[in-house]
């Protein structure tokens, strides 16, 4: 092969990788740990789940009873969009999230609106969540106004591969929730102190990002608030290699030999 032909071949080869990019597979959200509790008052304090660290995303669901005024998100917490359910006579179910940019506090307190006299809560930590945009898709909420002992959680529209489904149920009765197939139970709090407000929470790794219908059963009937949302996985960094094809290639004093085969 003549030198000019080799230069042409090398130039074409370099040009073919002039824009070379790599996109690593997305990570996956994983469950770390939880804390559950109930209180015979409208305020509840939960210890931070074991092992929670900077970079984690915490999710808290709280069911209150006796609420007559508006409940505000605690400092540093953000209500998950659409997930504030008023159900029963004066019950409320709210789900919040918190992105940890530093080490967590030892505990967190959640207080209901004026009149709240009972609180049941679930606090869970997840790692591998997109800390910039933690929620994938549109959270979903359903209020069941007739007495029920079973049902299905609403489905969120999140579709990201490696995401995590989170569902919560609030009940205006002292009732224990049994989660259906596919869901892993986080907390079940049967709170019959004062006005009743029980809670159940669960999660499910959605694998490729789809959500199937998931159900639950109760050991007593009640009016319900049902919630589901999707935690989005942390996107991996995009890697790239950019090469510019030269117009000429210098071989110095080297001699190229070959044939015109």
mmCIF file of N, CA and C in Angstrom, residues 100-226:
data_model
loop_
_atom_site.group_PDB
_atom_site.id
_atom_site.type_symbol
_atom_site.label_atom_id
_atom_site.label_comp_id
_atom_site.label_asym_id
_atom_site.label_seq_id
_atom_site.Cartn_x
_atom_site.Cartn_y
_atom_site.Cartn_z
ATOM 1 N N UNK A 100 -30.991 14.809 50.900
ATOM 2 C CA UNK A 100 -29.955 15.081 51.893
ATOM 3 C C UNK A 100 -28.671 15.533 51.208
ATOM 4 N N UNK A 101 -28.363 16.806 51.348
ATOM 5 C CA UNK A 101 -27.114 17.348 50.799
ATOM 6 C C UNK A 101 -26.013 17.343 51.843
ATOM 7 N N UNK A 102 -26.355 16.927 53.056
ATOM 8 C CA UNK A 102 -25.390 16.822 54.155
ATOM 9 C C UNK A 102 -25.859 15.686 55.056
ATOM 10 N N UNK A 103 -25.108 15.424 56.107
ATOM 11 C CA UNK A 103 -25.498 14.370 57.038
ATOM 12 C C UNK A 103 -26.868 14.686 57.635
ATOM 13 N N UNK A 104 -27.703 13.676 57.852
ATOM 14 C CA UNK A 104 -29.053 13.928 58.364
ATOM 15 C C UNK A 104 -29.050 14.296 59.841
ATOM 16 N N UNK A 105 -30.165 14.872 60.281
ATOM 17 C CA UNK A 105 -30.366 15.109 61.704
ATOM 18 C C UNK A 105 -30.657 13.772 62.386
ATOM 19 N N UNK A 106 -30.657 13.769 63.701
ATOM 20 C CA UNK A 106 -30.919 12.533 64.438
ATOM 21 C C UNK A 106 -32.378 12.120 64.324
ATOM 22 N N UNK A 107 -33.267 13.095 64.179
ATOM 23 C CA UNK A 107 -34.689 12.790 64.065
ATOM 24 C C UNK A 107 -35.404 13.934 63.357
ATOM 25 N N UNK A 108 -36.661 13.671 62.995
ATOM 26 C CA UNK A 108 -37.471 14.664 62.292
ATOM 27 C C UNK A 108 -38.882 14.661 62.876
ATOM 28 N N UNK A 109 -39.461 15.859 62.965
ATOM 29 C CA UNK A 109 -40.790 16.024 63.550
ATOM 30 C C UNK A 109 -41.785 16.477 62.487
ATOM 31 N N UNK A 110 -42.968 15.872 62.522
ATOM 32 C CA UNK A 110 -44.042 16.196 61.583
ATOM 33 C C UNK A 110 -45.283 16.570 62.396
ATOM 34 N N UNK A 111 -45.854 17.717 62.069
ATOM 35 C CA UNK A 111 -46.984 18.245 62.833
ATOM 36 C C UNK A 111 -48.159 18.529 61.911
ATOM 37 N N UNK A 112 -49.328 18.045 62.297
ATOM 38 C CA UNK A 112 -50.523 18.256 61.499
ATOM 39 C C UNK A 112 -51.092 19.649 61.676
ATOM 40 N N UNK A 113 -52.099 19.966 60.872
ATOM 41 C CA UNK A 113 -52.762 21.254 60.969
ATOM 42 C C UNK A 113 -53.536 21.373 62.269
ATOM 43 N N UNK A 114 -54.109 22.543 62.505
ATOM 44 C CA UNK A 114 -54.838 22.781 63.747
ATOM 45 C C UNK A 114 -55.924 21.727 63.937
ATOM 46 N N UNK A 115 -56.065 21.287 65.189
ATOM 47 C CA UNK A 115 -57.052 20.277 65.519
ATOM 48 C C UNK A 115 -56.539 18.853 65.455
ATOM 49 N N UNK A 116 -55.412 18.622 64.808
ATOM 50 C CA UNK A 116 -54.883 17.254 64.678
ATOM 51 C C UNK A 116 -54.621 16.662 66.059
ATOM 52 N N UNK A 117 -55.139 15.452 66.292
ATOM 53 C CA UNK A 117 -54.965 14.836 67.606
ATOM 54 C C UNK A 117 -54.368 13.437 67.537
ATOM 55 N N UNK A 118 -54.107 12.943 66.338
ATOM 56 C CA UNK A 118 -53.507 11.621 66.150
ATOM 57 C C UNK A 118 -52.572 11.688 64.947
ATOM 58 N N UNK A 119 -51.460 10.965 65.038
ATOM 59 C CA UNK A 119 -50.540 10.905 63.895
ATOM 60 C C UNK A 119 -49.919 9.521 63.803
ATOM 61 N N UNK A 120 -49.867 8.992 62.593
ATOM 62 C CA UNK A 120 -49.154 7.747 62.300
ATOM 63 C C UNK A 120 -48.222 8.037 61.137
ATOM 64 N N UNK A 121 -46.996 7.514 61.207
ATOM 65 C CA UNK A 121 -46.019 7.953 60.204
ATOM 66 C C UNK A 121 -45.067 6.847 59.782
ATOM 67 N N UNK A 122 -44.556 7.043 58.568
ATOM 68 C CA UNK A 122 -43.545 6.166 57.971
ATOM 69 C C UNK A 122 -42.431 7.047 57.439
ATOM 70 N N UNK A 123 -41.191 6.707 57.764
ATOM 71 C CA UNK A 123 -40.027 7.457 57.290
ATOM 72 C C UNK A 123 -39.034 6.458 56.709
ATOM 73 N N UNK A 124 -38.705 6.604 55.432
ATOM 74 C CA UNK A 124 -37.818 5.644 54.761
ATOM 75 C C UNK A 124 -36.741 6.380 53.985
ATOM 76 N N UNK A 125 -35.577 5.738 53.880
ATOM 77 C CA UNK A 125 -34.452 6.313 53.138
ATOM 78 C C UNK A 125 -34.140 5.451 51.922
ATOM 79 N N UNK A 126 -33.822 6.127 50.815
ATOM 80 C CA UNK A 126 -33.479 5.453 49.570
ATOM 81 C C UNK A 126 -32.187 6.047 49.025
ATOM 82 N N UNK A 127 -31.389 5.216 48.393
ATOM 83 C CA UNK A 127 -30.158 5.700 47.775
ATOM 84 C C UNK A 127 -30.224 5.454 46.271
ATOM 85 N N UNK A 128 -29.368 6.169 45.547
ATOM 86 C CA UNK A 128 -29.373 6.031 44.097
ATOM 87 C C UNK A 128 -30.464 6.832 43.420
ATOM 88 N N UNK A 129 -31.087 7.771 44.155
ATOM 89 C CA UNK A 129 -32.161 8.597 43.594
ATOM 90 C C UNK A 129 -31.555 9.827 42.913
ATOM 91 N N UNK A 130 -32.171 10.254 41.848
ATOM 92 C CA UNK A 130 -31.761 11.485 41.183
ATOM 93 C C UNK A 130 -32.020 12.646 42.140
ATOM 94 N N UNK A 131 -30.965 13.237 42.685
ATOM 95 C CA UNK A 131 -31.136 14.285 43.690
ATOM 96 C C UNK A 131 -31.562 15.619 43.087
ATOM 97 N N UNK A 132 -31.424 15.767 41.774
ATOM 98 C CA UNK A 132 -31.871 16.993 41.108
ATOM 99 C C UNK A 132 -33.357 16.930 40.775
ATOM 100 N N UNK A 133 -33.805 15.785 40.275
ATOM 101 C CA UNK A 133 -35.223 15.578 39.938
ATOM 102 C C UNK A 133 -35.649 14.228 40.498
ATOM 103 N N UNK A 134 -35.969 14.169 41.797
ATOM 104 C CA UNK A 134 -36.217 12.880 42.460
ATOM 105 C C UNK A 134 -37.460 12.137 41.992
ATOM 106 N N UNK A 135 -38.423 12.849 41.433
ATOM 107 C CA UNK A 135 -39.707 12.231 41.097
ATOM 108 C C UNK A 135 -39.833 12.041 39.598
ATOM 109 N N UNK A 136 -40.165 10.814 39.208
ATOM 110 C CA UNK A 136 -40.346 10.504 37.792
ATOM 111 C C UNK A 136 -41.838 10.442 37.484
ATOM 112 N N UNK A 137 -42.247 11.105 36.424
ATOM 113 C CA UNK A 137 -43.646 11.042 36.033
ATOM 114 C C UNK A 137 -44.551 11.863 36.938
ATOM 115 N N UNK A 138 -45.817 11.499 36.966
ATOM 116 C CA UNK A 138 -46.833 12.232 37.725
ATOM 117 C C UNK A 138 -47.358 11.384 38.874
ATOM 118 N N UNK A 139 -47.175 11.811 40.119
ATOM 119 C CA UNK A 139 -47.717 11.070 41.259
ATOM 120 C C UNK A 139 -49.240 10.938 41.152
ATOM 121 N N UNK A 140 -49.766 9.863 41.734
ATOM 122 C CA UNK A 140 -51.204 9.579 41.622
ATOM 123 C C UNK A 140 -51.832 9.422 43.002
ATOM 124 N N UNK A 141 -53.069 9.856 43.116
ATOM 125 C CA UNK A 141 -53.785 9.786 44.393
ATOM 126 C C UNK A 141 -55.246 9.430 44.155
ATOM 127 N N UNK A 142 -55.784 8.591 45.044
ATOM 128 C CA UNK A 142 -57.194 8.218 44.991
ATOM 129 C C UNK A 142 -57.784 8.338 46.384
ATOM 130 N N UNK A 143 -58.983 8.864 46.480
ATOM 131 C CA UNK A 143 -59.707 8.922 47.748
ATOM 132 C C UNK A 143 -60.905 7.989 47.649
ATOM 133 N N UNK A 144 -61.008 7.071 48.600
ATOM 134 C CA UNK A 144 -62.115 6.110 48.627
ATOM 135 C C UNK A 144 -63.111 6.592 49.677
ATOM 136 N N UNK A 145 -64.257 7.056 49.225
ATOM 137 C CA UNK A 145 -65.227 7.675 50.128
ATOM 138 C C UNK A 145 -66.246 6.700 50.698
ATOM 139 N N UNK A 146 -66.268 5.468 50.203
ATOM 140 C CA UNK A 146 -67.140 4.438 50.768
ATOM 141 C C UNK A 146 -66.283 3.462 51.565
ATOM 142 N N UNK A 147 -66.882 2.827 52.560
ATOM 143 C CA UNK A 147 -66.124 1.904 53.400
ATOM 144 C C UNK A 147 -65.562 0.755 52.565
ATOM 145 N N UNK A 148 -64.295 0.441 52.798
ATOM 146 C CA UNK A 148 -63.633 -0.599 52.005
ATOM 147 C C UNK A 148 -62.715 -1.430 52.888
ATOM 148 N N UNK A 149 -62.539 -2.686 52.496
ATOM 149 C CA UNK A 149 -61.598 -3.570 53.188
ATOM 150 C C UNK A 149 -60.495 -4.063 52.257
ATOM 151 N N UNK A 150 -60.531 -3.633 51.006
ATOM 152 C CA UNK A 150 -59.490 -4.010 50.051
ATOM 153 C C UNK A 150 -59.550 -3.040 48.881
ATOM 154 N N UNK A 151 -58.545 -3.121 48.030
ATOM 155 C CA UNK A 151 -58.524 -2.249 46.865
ATOM 156 C C UNK A 151 -57.172 -2.256 46.201
ATOM 157 N N UNK A 152 -56.988 -1.343 45.271
ATOM 158 C CA UNK A 152 -55.724 -1.216 44.549
ATOM 159 C C UNK A 152 -55.173 0.199 44.697
ATOM 160 N N UNK A 153 -53.867 0.279 44.763
ATOM 161 C CA UNK A 153 -53.219 1.583 44.758
ATOM 162 C C UNK A 153 -53.298 2.183 43.359
ATOM 163 N N UNK A 154 -53.345 3.499 43.263
ATOM 164 C CA UNK A 154 -53.298 4.118 41.936
ATOM 165 C C UNK A 154 -51.925 3.914 41.318
ATOM 166 N N UNK A 155 -51.851 3.961 40.008
ATOM 167 C CA UNK A 155 -50.577 3.808 39.304
ATOM 168 C C UNK A 155 -50.048 5.160 38.865
ATOM 169 N N UNK A 156 -48.782 5.402 39.144
ATOM 170 C CA UNK A 156 -48.126 6.612 38.668
ATOM 171 C C UNK A 156 -47.687 6.403 37.224
ATOM 172 N N UNK A 157 -47.321 7.500 36.558
ATOM 173 C CA UNK A 157 -46.927 7.413 35.153
ATOM 174 C C UNK A 157 -45.420 7.313 34.972
ATOM 175 N N UNK A 158 -44.663 7.174 36.049
ATOM 176 C CA UNK A 158 -43.207 7.102 35.919
ATOM 177 C C UNK A 158 -42.760 5.905 35.104
ATOM 178 N N UNK A 159 -41.713 6.077 34.298
ATOM 179 C CA UNK A 159 -41.285 4.998 33.410
ATOM 180 C C UNK A 159 -39.775 4.770 33.421
ATOM 181 N N UNK A 160 -39.014 5.485 34.204
ATOM 182 C CA UNK A 160 -37.554 5.359 34.149
ATOM 183 C C UNK A 160 -37.093 3.984 34.618
ATOM 184 N N UNK A 161 -36.225 3.358 33.836
ATOM 185 C CA UNK A 161 -35.650 2.079 34.238
ATOM 186 C C UNK A 161 -34.834 2.278 35.507
ATOM 187 N N UNK A 162 -34.935 1.323 36.432
ATOM 188 C CA UNK A 162 -34.194 1.426 37.684
ATOM 189 C C UNK A 162 -34.881 2.271 38.729
ATOM 190 N N UNK A 163 -36.111 2.694 38.465
ATOM 191 C CA UNK A 163 -36.834 3.542 39.405
ATOM 192 C C UNK A 163 -37.425 2.712 40.544
ATOM 193 N N UNK A 164 -38.022 3.397 41.512
ATOM 194 C CA UNK A 164 -38.611 2.740 42.674
ATOM 195 C C UNK A 164 -40.033 3.250 42.881
ATOM 196 N N UNK A 165 -40.962 2.322 42.989
ATOM 197 C CA UNK A 165 -42.357 2.680 43.271
ATOM 198 C C UNK A 165 -42.544 2.796 44.781
ATOM 199 N N UNK A 166 -43.303 3.809 45.194
ATOM 200 C CA UNK A 166 -43.624 4.006 46.609
ATOM 201 C C UNK A 166 -45.123 4.229 46.715
ATOM 202 N N UNK A 167 -45.772 3.480 47.605
ATOM 203 C CA UNK A 167 -47.215 3.621 47.790
ATOM 204 C C UNK A 167 -47.544 3.773 49.265
ATOM 205 N N UNK A 168 -48.598 4.551 49.549
ATOM 206 C CA UNK A 168 -49.029 4.775 50.931
ATOM 207 C C UNK A 168 -50.548 4.716 51.006
ATOM 208 N N UNK A 169 -51.044 4.259 52.165
ATOM 209 C CA UNK A 169 -52.477 4.230 52.421
ATOM 210 C C UNK A 169 -52.744 4.849 53.783
ATOM 211 N N UNK A 170 -53.747 5.719 53.849
ATOM 212 C CA UNK A 170 -54.225 6.265 55.109
ATOM 213 C C UNK A 170 -55.636 5.765 55.342
ATOM 214 N N UNK A 171 -55.960 5.421 56.595
ATOM 215 C CA UNK A 171 -57.248 4.806 56.918
ATOM 216 C C UNK A 171 -57.858 5.544 58.104
ATOM 217 N N UNK A 172 -59.150 5.837 58.041
ATOM 218 C CA UNK A 172 -59.800 6.546 59.145
ATOM 219 C C UNK A 172 -60.360 5.573 60.173
ATOM 220 N N UNK A 173 -59.622 4.518 60.431
ATOM 221 C CA UNK A 173 -60.036 3.498 61.392
ATOM 222 C C UNK A 173 -58.777 2.838 61.936
ATOM 223 N N UNK A 174 -58.940 2.120 63.040
ATOM 224 C CA UNK A 174 -57.825 1.337 63.546
ATOM 225 C C UNK A 174 -57.736 0.066 62.736
ATOM 226 N N UNK A 175 -56.963 0.084 61.689
ATOM 227 C CA UNK A 175 -56.930 -1.042 60.757
ATOM 228 C C UNK A 175 -55.499 -1.368 60.361
ATOM 229 N N UNK A 176 -55.230 -2.655 60.213
ATOM 230 C CA UNK A 176 -53.910 -3.124 59.799
ATOM 231 C C UNK A 176 -53.929 -3.452 58.310
ATOM 232 N N UNK A 177 -52.933 -2.962 57.589
ATOM 233 C CA UNK A 177 -52.852 -3.169 56.143
ATOM 234 C C UNK A 177 -51.955 -4.352 55.810
ATOM 235 N N UNK A 178 -52.418 -5.213 54.924
ATOM 236 C CA UNK A 178 -51.584 -6.265 54.358
ATOM 237 C C UNK A 178 -51.360 -5.932 52.892
ATOM 238 N N UNK A 179 -50.095 -5.748 52.529
ATOM 239 C CA UNK A 179 -49.780 -5.372 51.150
ATOM 240 C C UNK A 179 -49.891 -6.574 50.221
ATOM 241 N N UNK A 180 -50.300 -6.313 48.991
ATOM 242 C CA UNK A 180 -50.464 -7.369 48.018
ATOM 243 C C UNK A 180 -49.168 -7.791 47.361
ATOM 244 N N UNK A 181 -49.277 -8.768 46.470
ATOM 245 C CA UNK A 181 -48.125 -9.312 45.754
ATOM 246 C C UNK A 181 -47.372 -8.218 45.012
ATOM 247 N N UNK A 182 -46.041 -8.298 45.055
ATOM 248 C CA UNK A 182 -45.183 -7.356 44.358
ATOM 249 C C UNK A 182 -44.681 -6.229 45.223
ATOM 250 N N UNK A 183 -45.391 -5.933 46.315
ATOM 251 C CA UNK A 183 -45.003 -4.840 47.199
ATOM 252 C C UNK A 183 -44.256 -5.362 48.420
ATOM 253 N N UNK A 184 -43.254 -4.625 48.846
ATOM 254 C CA UNK A 184 -42.532 -4.917 50.083
ATOM 255 C C UNK A 184 -42.973 -3.909 51.137
ATOM 256 N N UNK A 185 -43.484 -4.408 52.250
ATOM 257 C CA UNK A 185 -44.021 -3.534 53.292
ATOM 258 C C UNK A 185 -42.920 -2.739 53.981
ATOM 259 N N UNK A 186 -43.185 -1.458 54.156
ATOM 260 C CA UNK A 186 -42.317 -0.602 54.959
ATOM 261 C C UNK A 186 -42.893 -0.478 56.365
ATOM 262 N N UNK A 187 -44.005 0.218 56.490
ATOM 263 C CA UNK A 187 -44.613 0.455 57.800
ATOM 264 C C UNK A 187 -46.099 0.120 57.779
ATOM 265 N N UNK A 188 -46.575 -0.406 58.899
ATOM 266 C CA UNK A 188 -48.008 -0.584 59.133
ATOM 267 C C UNK A 188 -48.269 -0.137 60.566
ATOM 268 N N UNK A 189 -49.018 0.942 60.727
ATOM 269 C CA UNK A 189 -49.324 1.484 62.047
ATOM 270 C C UNK A 189 -50.838 1.556 62.227
ATOM 271 N N UNK A 190 -51.351 0.736 63.159
ATOM 272 C CA UNK A 190 -52.775 0.690 63.488
ATOM 273 C C UNK A 190 -52.987 1.600 64.695
ATOM 274 N N UNK A 191 -53.411 2.832 64.445
ATOM 275 C CA UNK A 191 -53.503 3.834 65.503
ATOM 276 C C UNK A 191 -54.963 4.093 65.861
ATOM 277 N N UNK A 192 -55.349 3.657 67.055
ATOM 278 C CA UNK A 192 -56.728 3.817 67.510
ATOM 279 C C UNK A 192 -56.837 4.781 68.683
ATOM 280 N N UNK A 193 -55.825 5.613 68.873
ATOM 281 C CA UNK A 193 -55.864 6.583 69.966
ATOM 282 C C UNK A 193 -56.605 7.833 69.515
ATOM 283 N N UNK A 194 -57.614 8.258 70.294
ATOM 284 C CA UNK A 194 -58.384 9.436 69.904
ATOM 285 C C UNK A 194 -59.142 9.153 68.620
ATOM 286 N N UNK A 195 -59.109 10.092 67.697
ATOM 287 C CA UNK A 195 -59.661 9.852 66.364
ATOM 288 C C UNK A 195 -58.704 8.915 65.637
ATOM 289 N N UNK A 196 -59.233 7.935 64.940
ATOM 290 C CA UNK A 196 -58.369 6.933 64.310
ATOM 291 C C UNK A 196 -57.661 7.495 63.081
ATOM 292 N N UNK A 197 -56.400 7.099 62.930
ATOM 293 C CA UNK A 197 -55.635 7.419 61.718
ATOM 294 C C UNK A 197 -54.529 6.387 61.593
ATOM 295 N N UNK A 198 -54.759 5.399 60.752
ATOM 296 C CA UNK A 198 -53.775 4.338 60.539
ATOM 297 C C UNK A 198 -53.070 4.559 59.205
ATOM 298 N N UNK A 199 -51.908 3.923 59.061
ATOM 299 C CA UNK A 199 -51.123 4.120 57.843
ATOM 300 C C UNK A 199 -50.439 2.820 57.436
ATOM 301 N N UNK A 200 -50.231 2.671 56.153
ATOM 302 C CA UNK A 200 -49.423 1.576 55.620
ATOM 303 C C UNK A 200 -48.610 2.101 54.453
ATOM 304 N N UNK A 201 -47.347 1.693 54.346
ATOM 305 C CA UNK A 201 -46.500 2.118 53.226
ATOM 306 C C UNK A 201 -45.737 0.924 52.682
ATOM 307 N N UNK A 202 -45.367 1.008 51.412
ATOM 308 C CA UNK A 202 -44.658 -0.097 50.766
ATOM 309 C C UNK A 202 -43.865 0.431 49.585
ATOM 310 N N UNK A 203 -42.916 -0.394 49.127
ATOM 311 C CA UNK A 203 -42.131 -0.014 47.951
ATOM 312 C C UNK A 203 -41.992 -1.216 47.033
ATOM 313 N N UNK A 204 -41.588 -0.921 45.798
ATOM 314 C CA UNK A 204 -41.338 -1.973 44.814
ATOM 315 C C UNK A 204 -40.349 -1.462 43.787
ATOM 316 N N UNK A 205 -39.288 -2.232 43.548
ATOM 317 C CA UNK A 205 -38.379 -1.895 42.465
ATOM 318 C C UNK A 205 -39.103 -2.166 41.163
ATOM 319 N N UNK A 206 -39.206 -1.145 40.320
ATOM 320 C CA UNK A 206 -40.014 -1.298 39.109
ATOM 321 C C UNK A 206 -39.240 -1.899 37.946
ATOM 322 N N UNK A 207 -37.985 -2.281 38.161
ATOM 323 C CA UNK A 207 -37.223 -2.950 37.114
ATOM 324 C C UNK A 207 -37.040 -2.075 35.897
ATOM 325 N N UNK A 208 -37.779 -2.353 34.853
ATOM 326 C CA UNK A 208 -37.647 -1.584 33.617
ATOM 327 C C UNK A 208 -38.501 -0.326 33.644
ATOM 328 N N UNK A 209 -39.094 -0.039 34.785
ATOM 329 C CA UNK A 209 -39.801 1.220 34.910
ATOM 330 C C UNK A 209 -41.305 1.154 34.765
ATOM 331 N N UNK A 210 -41.857 -0.026 34.546
ATOM 332 C CA UNK A 210 -43.308 -0.123 34.430
ATOM 333 C C UNK A 210 -43.910 -0.447 35.792
ATOM 334 N N UNK A 211 -45.163 -0.103 35.984
ATOM 335 C CA UNK A 211 -45.837 -0.417 37.240
ATOM 336 C C UNK A 211 -47.080 -1.240 36.956
ATOM 337 N N UNK A 212 -47.170 -2.361 37.613
ATOM 338 C CA UNK A 212 -48.364 -3.195 37.506
ATOM 339 C C UNK A 212 -49.349 -2.766 38.590
ATOM 340 N N UNK A 213 -50.585 -3.220 38.485
ATOM 341 C CA UNK A 213 -51.576 -2.918 39.513
ATOM 342 C C UNK A 213 -51.222 -3.667 40.788
ATOM 343 N N UNK A 214 -51.178 -2.954 41.896
ATOM 344 C CA UNK A 214 -50.836 -3.546 43.189
ATOM 345 C C UNK A 214 -51.957 -3.269 44.185
ATOM 346 N N UNK A 215 -52.271 -4.282 44.978
ATOM 347 C CA UNK A 215 -53.407 -4.167 45.878
ATOM 348 C C UNK A 215 -53.051 -4.274 47.343
ATOM 349 N N UNK A 216 -54.096 -4.297 48.178
ATOM 350 C CA UNK A 216 -53.944 -4.379 49.630
ATOM 351 C C UNK A 216 -55.243 -4.917 50.214
ATOM 352 N N UNK A 217 -55.168 -5.414 51.441
ATOM 353 C CA UNK A 217 -56.355 -5.796 52.201
ATOM 354 C C UNK A 217 -56.235 -5.218 53.605
ATOM 355 N N UNK A 218 -57.382 -4.991 54.237
ATOM 356 C CA UNK A 218 -57.447 -4.435 55.585
ATOM 357 C C UNK A 218 -58.171 -5.401 56.507
ATOM 358 N N UNK A 219 -57.848 -5.335 57.803
ATOM 359 C CA UNK A 219 -58.549 -6.212 58.742
ATOM 360 C C UNK A 219 -59.804 -5.545 59.315
ATOM 361 N N UNK A 220 -60.072 -4.310 58.885
ATOM 362 C CA UNK A 220 -61.302 -3.617 59.253
ATOM 363 C C UNK A 220 -61.597 -2.586 58.165
ATOM 364 N N UNK A 221 -62.855 -2.240 58.008
ATOM 365 C CA UNK A 221 -63.165 -1.324 56.908
ATOM 366 C C UNK A 221 -62.898 0.132 57.300
ATOM 367 N N UNK A 222 -62.788 0.960 56.282
ATOM 368 C CA UNK A 222 -62.539 2.372 56.526
ATOM 369 C C UNK A 222 -62.595 3.175 55.245
ATOM 370 N N UNK A 223 -62.605 4.494 55.402
ATOM 371 C CA UNK A 223 -62.445 5.398 54.268
ATOM 372 C C UNK A 223 -60.950 5.596 54.063
ATOM 373 N N UNK A 224 -60.544 5.756 52.814
ATOM 374 C CA UNK A 224 -59.118 5.635 52.510
ATOM 375 C C UNK A 224 -58.576 6.807 51.702
ATOM 376 N N UNK A 225 -57.298 7.069 51.917
ATOM 377 C CA UNK A 225 -56.507 7.911 51.030
ATOM 378 C C UNK A 225 -55.386 7.047 50.483
ATOM 379 N N UNK A 226 -55.234 6.987 49.164
ATOM 380 C CA UNK A 226 -54.254 6.111 48.517
ATOM 381 C C UNK A 226 -53.313 6.941 47.656
#
